[in-house]
Amino acid sequence: MSVVVIGGGQAGGRAIEALRGNGYAAPITLIGAERHLPYERPPLSKEMLLDPSSTKIDWVRPDEWYAANSVDCRLGVSASRIDRAGKRVVLSDGGTLGYDDLILATGAAPRTLAIPGGDHPACLAIRTLEDAERLRPFLAPGRKIAVVGAGFIGLECAAAARSHGAEVVVLERAPRVLARGVTPRISSLYADLHRAKGVDLRVGVELVRIDGPANAPVLHLADGSTVAADVVVVGIGVIPQDGLARDAGLAVEGGIVVDAYGRSSDPSIWAAGDVTRHFNPLLGQHIRLESWQNAQNQAIAVAKNIAGLETVYAEVPWFWSDQYGINMQITGLTQDGAEDVVRGDLDGFSGLLFQMAGGRLIAAVGLNAVRDLRVAKQIIQLGGAVRAEELADPAVKLADVAKRLKG
Amino acid sequence: MADLIALCDTDAVSEDAALRVEHDGQDYAVYLYEGQYYVTADLCTHGPGYMSEGFIEGCEVECPFHQGKFNFITGAPTSPPCTEALKVWKVTVQSDKVWIDPSSGTVA
Ligand SMILES: Cc1cc2nc3c(=O)[nH]c(=O)nc-3n(C[C@H](O)[C@H](O)[C@H](O)COP(=O)(O)OP(=O)(O)OC[C@H]3O[C@@H](n4cnc5c(N)ncnc54)[C@H](O)[C@@H]3O)c2cc1C
Ligand code: FES
């Protein structure tokens, strides 16, 4: 028996931890393209930028752990091909490695700008420790940062940069910020927040070209205007790294297709994390997530299945973002035509926005409302009938609603 | 005889949520479970989450920050990313108050 894990990110690291934690004693090899052991990425656009002098890194496990648990870590090496018939992986250094079970945890990579100058040397995405390190020197008064894309990572970088007094311009093609993640009401709250903090936020604009010297990029917009900056943070989404799987003939549809156990169309090959399009039994559909919870817990489920403990991965999606000291959490999956219900003081960044459909709670966004949001997640999971009035009424404890649904 | 301090009134604690109490620079979380009171450190061993803002299910508390879990009776971590136990204190209930000896905290 042996397991090979391709991809040393959060999912790869958690899978290995859970294999050993659940009694898997056979050889484990980790193939990681980055030079680092697995670490968590959320701080890259938060703590690491808010405190540029901090040297703290959130390792999944400290390096002694891998030696103590006999995990063979091959870092700075990537897998270039999977030979399914021979059950081996071909590595970038020419070596090969046999497996009984293979875990693909290759994650996602930042999308690059498909415009002239999209590869300008001042452009940088935030995905790795090195990326965050590169942005740090620009977090100071007098520096000017252009952020392309008003998604979570872009806005977190903008918030951190403002906290250090840097000038920030955010350019977004969609008519609103966070368009992929939240409803229009939350988008407009966050747009107002960033403007109030001094961000020059422009939505509905089209970036067409970047030129200028390496340390003084000039961004050209479709309306003829230009933005001069010192550095360009590109946060326009990520692409699942499913090429290895596709080349090997596995089912791939914008992510490696896996079932609720994390198994791909080849029973010896599993996948976890950002790279998967997985079946979620609670939602009754295949979804692809880019979230910390999914990277951790899907990986744990895969590890348990390999260790012989049959485990279905069935969780209500959950995500968070920290901006200007405000904690936003999102749970569930919204759908068109859902009804908005507000609890608390949303405009004062202390409340929740629920989304209901068919008399049930399907999604919630909490602003500085961690406990209520967690109960909302439970209510979504329980899935029974709830009334808008009770969710909106601060005198009704959400825990009591959950208790009723549990019966 | 240990030096006991009163953290709170017994009826200030509910089953749904731990109560946060600050005393002498230490933040405590006080829990009620099946009629018994328990006390742990409020701050998560993994990061900035507070147990008093966490989610309770049975004798487990889930941190609101990354949803790691602890058994609040023993302090032991029960779900990743938490790996280090929370400090726990032995509780005495007297005169409708929850008491602990601050110097008696232990880590599993
Ligand atoms: C800046 C930032 C902030 C975030 N903030 C939040 C947040 O607040 N909340 C939240 O829920 N989520 C957040 N996320 C998302 C979360 O971090 C990701 O969902 C998670 O990291 C996914 O883990 P993964 O292991 O699937 O993929 P990754 O972390 O992308 O790891 C994949 C690894 O595989 C390696 N790899 C790829 N191909 C190969 C190959 N062929 N051979 C060997 N190695 C390979 C890559 O180099 C990489 O190291 C954030 C992400 C980023 C980048
Ligand atoms: S801070 Fe508590 S789980 Fe991370």
Coordinates of C-alpha atoms in Angstrom, one line a residue, chain A:
Chain A
M1 CA 0.0 0.0 0.0
S2 CA 1.1 3.6 -0.6
V3 CA -0.4 7.0 -1.1
V4 CA 1.0 9.8 -3.3
V5 CA -0.4 13.3 -2.8
I6 CA 0.1 15.8 -5.6
G7 CA -0.1 19.4 -4.4
G8 CA 1.3 20.6 -1.0
G9 CA -1.3 23.2 -0.2
Q10 CA -3.9 23.2 2.5
A11 CA -5.8 20.2 1.1
G12 CA -2.7 18.1 0.5
G13 CA -1.4 18.9 4.0
R14 CA -4.7 18.1 5.7
A15 CA -5.1 14.9 3.8
I16 CA -1.7 13.6 5.0
E17 CA -2.4 14.7 8.6
A18 CA -5.8 12.8 8.5
L19 CA -4.3 9.7 6.9
R20 CA -1.8 9.4 9.8
G21 CA -4.5 10.4 12.3
N22 CA -6.8 7.7 11.1
G23 CA -4.3 4.9 11.3
Y24 CA -2.9 4.8 7.8
A25 CA 0.6 3.4 8.3
A26 CA 1.8 2.7 4.8
P27 CA 4.3 5.1 2.9
I28 CA 3.0 8.6 2.0
T29 CA 4.8 10.8 -0.5
L30 CA 4.0 14.5 -1.0
I31 CA 4.8 16.1 -4.3
G32 CA 4.7 19.9 -3.9
A33 CA 5.6 22.4 -6.6
E34 CA 6.1 25.2 -4.0
R35 CA 9.3 25.1 -2.0
H36 CA 7.3 25.2 1.2
L37 CA 5.5 22.6 3.3
P38 CA 1.7 23.1 3.3
Y39 CA 0.5 26.4 4.7
E40 CA -2.8 28.2 4.9
R41 CA -3.4 31.0 2.5
P42 CA -6.1 33.3 4.1
P43 CA -3.5 35.3 6.1
L44 CA -1.7 36.2 2.8
S45 CA -4.3 38.9 2.1
K46 CA -5.0 39.7 5.8
E47 CA -2.6 39.3 8.7
M48 CA 0.5 39.2 6.5
L49 CA -0.4 42.5 4.9
L50 CA -1.9 44.2 8.0
D51 CA 1.3 43.6 9.9
P52 CA 4.0 43.6 7.2
S53 CA 6.7 42.9 9.8
S54 CA 5.1 39.7 11.1
T55 CA 7.0 36.6 10.4
K56 CA 4.2 34.3 11.4
I57 CA 3.2 31.6 8.9
D58 CA 0.2 29.3 9.4
W59 CA 1.8 25.9 8.7
V60 CA -0.7 23.1 8.5
R61 CA 1.9 21.1 10.5
P62 CA 5.4 22.1 11.7
D63 CA 8.2 20.5 9.7
E64 CA 9.2 18.1 12.6
W65 CA 5.7 16.5 12.2
Y66 CA 6.4 15.2 8.7
A67 CA 9.6 13.5 9.7
A68 CA 8.1 12.1 12.9
N69 CA 5.2 10.7 10.8
S70 CA 7.4 9.3 8.0
V71 CA 6.1 11.5 5.3
D72 CA 8.4 11.8 2.3
C73 CA 8.1 15.4 1.2
R74 CA 9.4 16.2 -2.3
L75 CA 9.2 20.0 -2.4
G76 CA 10.0 22.2 -5.4
V77 CA 9.1 19.2 -7.6
S78 CA 5.9 18.9 -9.7
A79 CA 4.0 16.0 -11.2
S80 CA 4.0 16.2 -14.9
R81 CA 2.0 13.1 -15.9
I82 CA -0.2 10.4 -14.4
D83 CA 0.2 6.9 -15.9
R84 CA -3.0 5.3 -14.8
A85 CA -2.4 1.9 -16.3
G86 CA 1.0 1.6 -14.6
K87 CA -0.3 3.4 -11.4
R88 CA 2.6 5.8 -11.3
V89 CA 3.3 9.5 -11.4
V90 CA 6.0 11.0 -13.6
L91 CA 7.8 13.9 -11.9
S92 CA 9.3 17.1 -13.4
D93 CA 12.8 15.9 -12.2
G94 CA 12.4 12.8 -14.4
G95 CA 11.7 10.4 -11.5
T96 CA 8.6 8.2 -11.2
L97 CA 6.6 7.2 -8.2
G98 CA 4.2 4.3 -7.9
Y99 CA 0.9 4.6 -6.0
D100 CA -2.0 2.5 -4.8
D101 CA -4.1 5.5 -4.0
L102 CA -3.4 8.9 -5.6
I103 CA -4.7 12.2 -4.2
L104 CA -4.9 15.2 -6.5
A105 CA -4.8 18.4 -4.4
T106 CA -3.4 20.7 -7.0
G107 CA -5.6 23.6 -6.1
A108 CA -6.2 26.6 -8.3
A109 CA -3.9 29.2 -9.9
P110 CA -4.6 32.9 -10.4
R111 CA -6.2 33.9 -13.7
T112 CA -3.9 36.3 -15.6
L113 CA -5.1 39.4 -17.5
A114 CA -5.7 38.6 -21.1
I115 CA -4.9 42.1 -22.4
P116 CA -1.8 43.7 -23.9
G117 CA 0.6 44.2 -21.0
G118 CA -1.3 41.7 -18.9
D119 CA 2.2 40.2 -18.1
H120 CA 3.7 43.6 -17.1
P121 CA 6.4 43.0 -14.5
A122 CA 4.5 45.2 -12.0
C123 CA 1.5 42.8 -12.0
L124 CA 1.2 40.4 -9.2
A125 CA -1.5 38.0 -7.9
I126 CA -1.8 37.0 -4.2
R127 CA -1.6 33.2 -4.0
T128 CA 1.7 32.3 -2.4
L129 CA 3.9 33.5 0.5
E130 CA 6.3 35.0 -2.1
D131 CA 3.4 37.0 -3.6
A132 CA 2.4 38.5 -0.2
E133 CA 6.1 39.2 0.5
R134 CA 6.4 41.1 -2.8
L135 CA 3.4 43.3 -2.0
R136 CA 4.6 44.2 1.5
P137 CA 7.0 47.1 0.6
F138 CA 4.2 48.9 -1.2
L139 CA 2.1 49.1 1.9
A140 CA 3.2 52.6 2.9
P141 CA 2.1 56.2 2.6
G142 CA 3.1 57.7 -0.7
R143 CA 2.9 54.4 -2.6
K144 CA 0.2 53.8 -5.1
I145 CA -1.5 50.4 -5.6
A146 CA -3.8 49.5 -8.4
V147 CA -6.1 46.6 -7.7
V148 CA -7.7 44.9 -10.7
G149 CA -10.8 43.0 -9.6
A150 CA -13.0 43.8 -6.6
G151 CA -13.3 40.2 -5.4
F152 CA -12.5 39.1 -1.8
I153 CA -8.7 39.0 -2.3
G154 CA -8.6 42.3 -4.1
L155 CA -10.7 44.1 -1.5
E156 CA -8.7 42.6 1.4
C157 CA -5.5 43.9 -0.2
A158 CA -7.1 47.3 -0.7
A159 CA -8.2 47.4 2.9
A160 CA -4.8 46.4 4.2
A161 CA -3.1 49.0 1.9
R162 CA -5.4 51.7 3.2
S163 CA -4.6 50.8 6.7
H164 CA -1.0 51.7 6.0
G165 CA -1.9 54.9 4.2
A166 CA -1.1 53.8 0.7
E167 CA -3.2 55.2 -2.2
V168 CA -5.5 52.6 -3.7
V169 CA -7.4 52.5 -6.9
V170 CA -9.7 49.5 -7.5
L171 CA -10.9 48.7 -11.0
E172 CA -13.8 46.3 -11.5
R173 CA -15.5 45.3 -14.7
A174 CA -18.8 44.2 -13.1
P175 CA -21.3 46.9 -12.0
R176 CA -20.7 46.0 -8.4
V177 CA -18.0 44.7 -6.0
L178 CA -17.9 41.0 -4.7
A179 CA -20.5 40.2 -7.5
R180 CA -19.7 36.5 -7.4
G181 CA -19.9 36.1 -3.7
V182 CA -22.7 38.2 -2.2
T183 CA -26.0 39.9 -3.0
P184 CA -26.3 43.5 -4.3
R185 CA -27.2 44.8 -0.8
I186 CA -23.9 43.6 0.7
S187 CA -22.0 44.7 -2.4
S188 CA -23.2 48.2 -2.0
L189 CA -22.4 48.3 1.7
Y190 CA -18.8 47.2 1.0
A191 CA -18.5 49.6 -1.9
D192 CA -19.5 52.5 0.4
L193 CA -17.1 51.2 3.1
H194 CA -14.1 51.2 0.8
R195 CA -14.9 54.6 -0.5
A196 CA -15.4 56.0 3.0
K197 CA -11.9 54.6 3.8
G198 CA -10.4 56.5 0.9
V199 CA -10.3 53.9 -1.8
D200 CA -10.8 55.2 -5.4
L201 CA -13.2 52.5 -6.4
R202 CA -14.4 52.3 -10.0
V203 CA -16.9 49.7 -11.0
G204 CA -18.2 49.0 -14.5
V205 CA -14.8 49.9 -16.0
E206 CA -12.8 47.9 -18.6
L207 CA -9.0 47.7 -18.4
V208 CA -7.6 47.4 -21.9
R209 CA -3.8 47.7 -21.7
I210 CA -1.0 48.1 -19.2
D211 CA 2.3 49.7 -20.3
G212 CA 5.1 51.9 -18.8
P213 CA 8.3 51.0 -17.0
A214 CA 8.6 48.0 -14.7
N215 CA 8.3 50.2 -11.5
A216 CA 5.7 52.7 -12.9
P217 CA 3.0 50.8 -14.7
V218 CA 0.2 52.8 -16.5
L219 CA -3.2 51.2 -16.7
H220 CA -5.4 52.2 -19.7
L221 CA -9.1 52.0 -19.4
A222 CA -11.6 51.7 -22.3
D223 CA -12.9 55.2 -21.7
G224 CA -9.5 56.6 -22.5
S225 CA -8.5 57.4 -19.0
T226 CA -5.3 56.2 -17.3
V227 CA -4.2 55.2 -13.8
A228 CA -0.6 55.4 -12.8
A229 CA 0.6 53.1 -10.0
D230 CA 3.7 51.5 -8.4
V231 CA 2.3 48.0 -8.4
V232 CA -0.7 46.2 -9.8
V233 CA -2.5 43.5 -7.8
V234 CA -4.5 41.3 -10.1
G235 CA -7.4 39.5 -8.3
I236 CA -9.6 38.3 -11.1
G237 CA -10.3 34.8 -10.0
V238 CA -8.5 31.5 -10.1
I239 CA -8.5 28.5 -12.4
P240 CA -8.6 24.9 -11.1
Q241 CA -5.4 23.1 -11.8
D242 CA -7.1 20.1 -13.4
G243 CA -4.7 19.6 -16.4
L244 CA -3.0 16.5 -15.0
A245 CA -6.4 14.9 -14.5
R246 CA -7.7 15.9 -17.9
D247 CA -4.6 14.6 -19.6
A248 CA -5.0 11.3 -17.8
G249 CA -8.5 11.0 -19.1
L250 CA -10.4 11.5 -15.9
A251 CA -13.8 13.3 -15.9
V252 CA -13.1 17.0 -15.7
E253 CA -15.7 19.8 -16.0
G254 CA -14.1 23.0 -14.8
G255 CA -12.5 21.0 -11.9
I256 CA -11.9 17.3 -11.4
V257 CA -15.3 15.6 -11.0
V258 CA -15.5 13.6 -7.8
D259 CA -18.3 12.0 -5.9
A260 CA -19.3 12.6 -2.3
Y261 CA -16.4 10.5 -1.1
G262 CA -13.9 12.5 -3.1
R263 CA -13.3 9.7 -5.6
S264 CA -12.7 10.6 -9.3
S265 CA -13.8 8.6 -12.3
D266 CA -10.8 6.3 -11.6
P267 CA -11.4 4.4 -8.3
S268 CA -7.7 4.7 -7.3
I269 CA -7.6 8.5 -7.8
W270 CA -9.1 10.9 -5.4
A271 CA -9.2 14.7 -5.3
A272 CA -9.8 17.4 -2.7
G273 CA -9.8 21.2 -2.4
D274 CA -10.1 24.0 -4.9
V275 CA -9.4 21.6 -7.8
T276 CA -12.6 19.5 -7.3
R277 CA -16.1 19.8 -8.7
H278 CA -17.6 17.6 -6.1
F279 CA -21.1 16.2 -5.4
N280 CA -22.6 17.8 -2.3
P281 CA -25.4 15.5 -1.1
L282 CA -27.0 18.3 1.0
L283 CA -27.4 20.5 -2.1
G284 CA -28.0 17.6 -4.5
Q285 CA -25.6 19.0 -7.1
H286 CA -21.9 19.2 -8.1
I287 CA -20.2 22.4 -6.9
R288 CA -16.7 23.8 -7.0
L289 CA -15.7 25.9 -4.0
E290 CA -12.6 28.0 -3.3
S291 CA -12.7 27.9 0.5
W292 CA -10.7 27.1 3.5
Q293 CA -13.4 24.8 5.0
N294 CA -13.7 22.8 1.8
A295 CA -9.9 22.4 1.4
Q296 CA -9.6 21.1 5.0
N297 CA -12.7 18.9 5.4
Q298 CA -12.9 17.4 1.9
A299 CA -9.3 16.4 2.3
I300 CA -10.1 14.8 5.7
A301 CA -13.0 12.8 4.2
V302 CA -10.8 11.6 1.3
A303 CA -8.1 10.5 3.8
K304 CA -10.6 8.6 5.9
N305 CA -12.0 6.8 2.8
I306 CA -8.5 5.7 1.9
A307 CA -7.9 4.6 5.5
G308 CA -11.0 2.4 5.2
L309 CA -13.4 4.6 7.2
E310 CA -16.2 5.2 4.8
T311 CA -16.9 9.0 5.0
V312 CA -19.3 11.1 3.0
Y313 CA -18.3 14.8 2.6
A314 CA -21.5 16.7 3.1
E315 CA -21.2 20.2 4.4
V316 CA -23.0 23.5 4.0
P317 CA -20.4 25.8 2.3
W318 CA -18.8 28.4 4.5
F319 CA -16.4 31.2 3.8
W320 CA -15.1 34.3 5.5
S321 CA -13.4 37.6 4.7
D322 CA -11.9 40.3 7.0
Q323 CA -11.8 43.9 5.9
Y324 CA -11.2 47.0 8.0
G325 CA -11.7 44.9 11.2
I326 CA -15.2 43.7 10.0
N327 CA -15.6 40.0 9.8
M328 CA -17.9 38.8 7.1
Q329 CA -19.0 35.2 6.9
I330 CA -21.0 33.6 4.2
T331 CA -22.8 30.2 4.4
G332 CA -25.0 28.2 2.1
L333 CA -25.5 28.7 -1.6
T334 CA -27.7 31.5 -3.0
Q335 CA -30.0 31.1 -6.0
D336 CA -31.9 33.4 -8.3
G337 CA -35.2 34.8 -7.0
A338 CA -34.3 34.2 -3.3
E339 CA -35.9 36.5 -0.8
D340 CA -33.7 38.8 1.4
V341 CA -34.4 38.9 5.1
V342 CA -32.4 41.2 7.4
R343 CA -31.6 40.6 11.1
G344 CA -29.9 43.3 13.1
D345 CA -28.1 46.4 11.9
L346 CA -26.7 45.4 8.6
D347 CA -25.8 49.0 7.6
G348 CA -23.9 49.3 10.9
F349 CA -22.0 46.1 10.0
S350 CA -23.6 44.2 12.8
G351 CA -26.2 41.9 11.5
L352 CA -27.2 39.2 9.0
L353 CA -28.7 39.0 5.6
F354 CA -30.6 35.8 5.1
Q355 CA -31.8 34.3 1.8
M356 CA -34.9 32.3 1.7
A357 CA -36.4 30.2 -1.0
G358 CA -39.5 27.9 -0.8
G359 CA -40.0 28.6 2.9
R360 CA -36.5 27.5 3.8
L361 CA -33.2 29.2 4.6
I362 CA -30.7 28.6 1.8
A363 CA -27.9 31.1 2.5
A364 CA -26.8 33.8 5.0
V365 CA -24.2 36.5 5.2
G366 CA -23.2 37.7 8.7
L367 CA -21.3 40.9 9.4
N368 CA -19.6 40.8 12.8
A369 CA -22.2 38.1 13.7
V370 CA -20.2 35.0 14.1
R371 CA -22.5 33.1 16.5
D372 CA -25.8 33.8 14.7
L373 CA -24.1 32.9 11.4
R374 CA -23.0 29.6 12.7
V375 CA -26.5 28.8 13.9
A376 CA -27.8 29.9 10.5
K377 CA -25.5 27.3 8.9
Q378 CA -27.0 24.7 11.1
I379 CA -30.5 25.8 10.2
I380 CA -29.6 25.5 6.5
Q381 CA -28.2 22.0 7.1
L382 CA -31.3 20.9 9.0
G383 CA -33.4 22.2 6.1
G384 CA -36.9 22.6 7.6
A385 CA -39.5 25.3 7.2
V386 CA -38.7 28.7 8.7
R387 CA -40.6 32.0 8.7
A388 CA -39.0 35.3 7.6
E389 CA -40.5 37.1 10.6
E390 CA -38.8 34.8 13.1
L391 CA -35.4 35.1 11.4
A392 CA -35.7 38.9 11.3
D393 CA -36.8 39.2 14.9
P394 CA -33.8 39.8 17.2
A395 CA -36.0 38.7 20.2
V396 CA -36.2 35.2 18.6
K397 CA -33.1 33.2 19.4
L398 CA -31.8 31.4 16.3
A399 CA -30.7 28.6 18.5
D400 CA -34.4 28.0 19.4
V401 CA -35.3 27.9 15.7
A402 CA -32.6 25.3 15.2
K403 CA -33.9 23.3 18.2
R404 CA -37.4 23.3 16.8
L405 CA -36.1 22.0 13.4
K406 CA -34.2 19.2 15.2
G407 CA -37.5 18.2 16.7

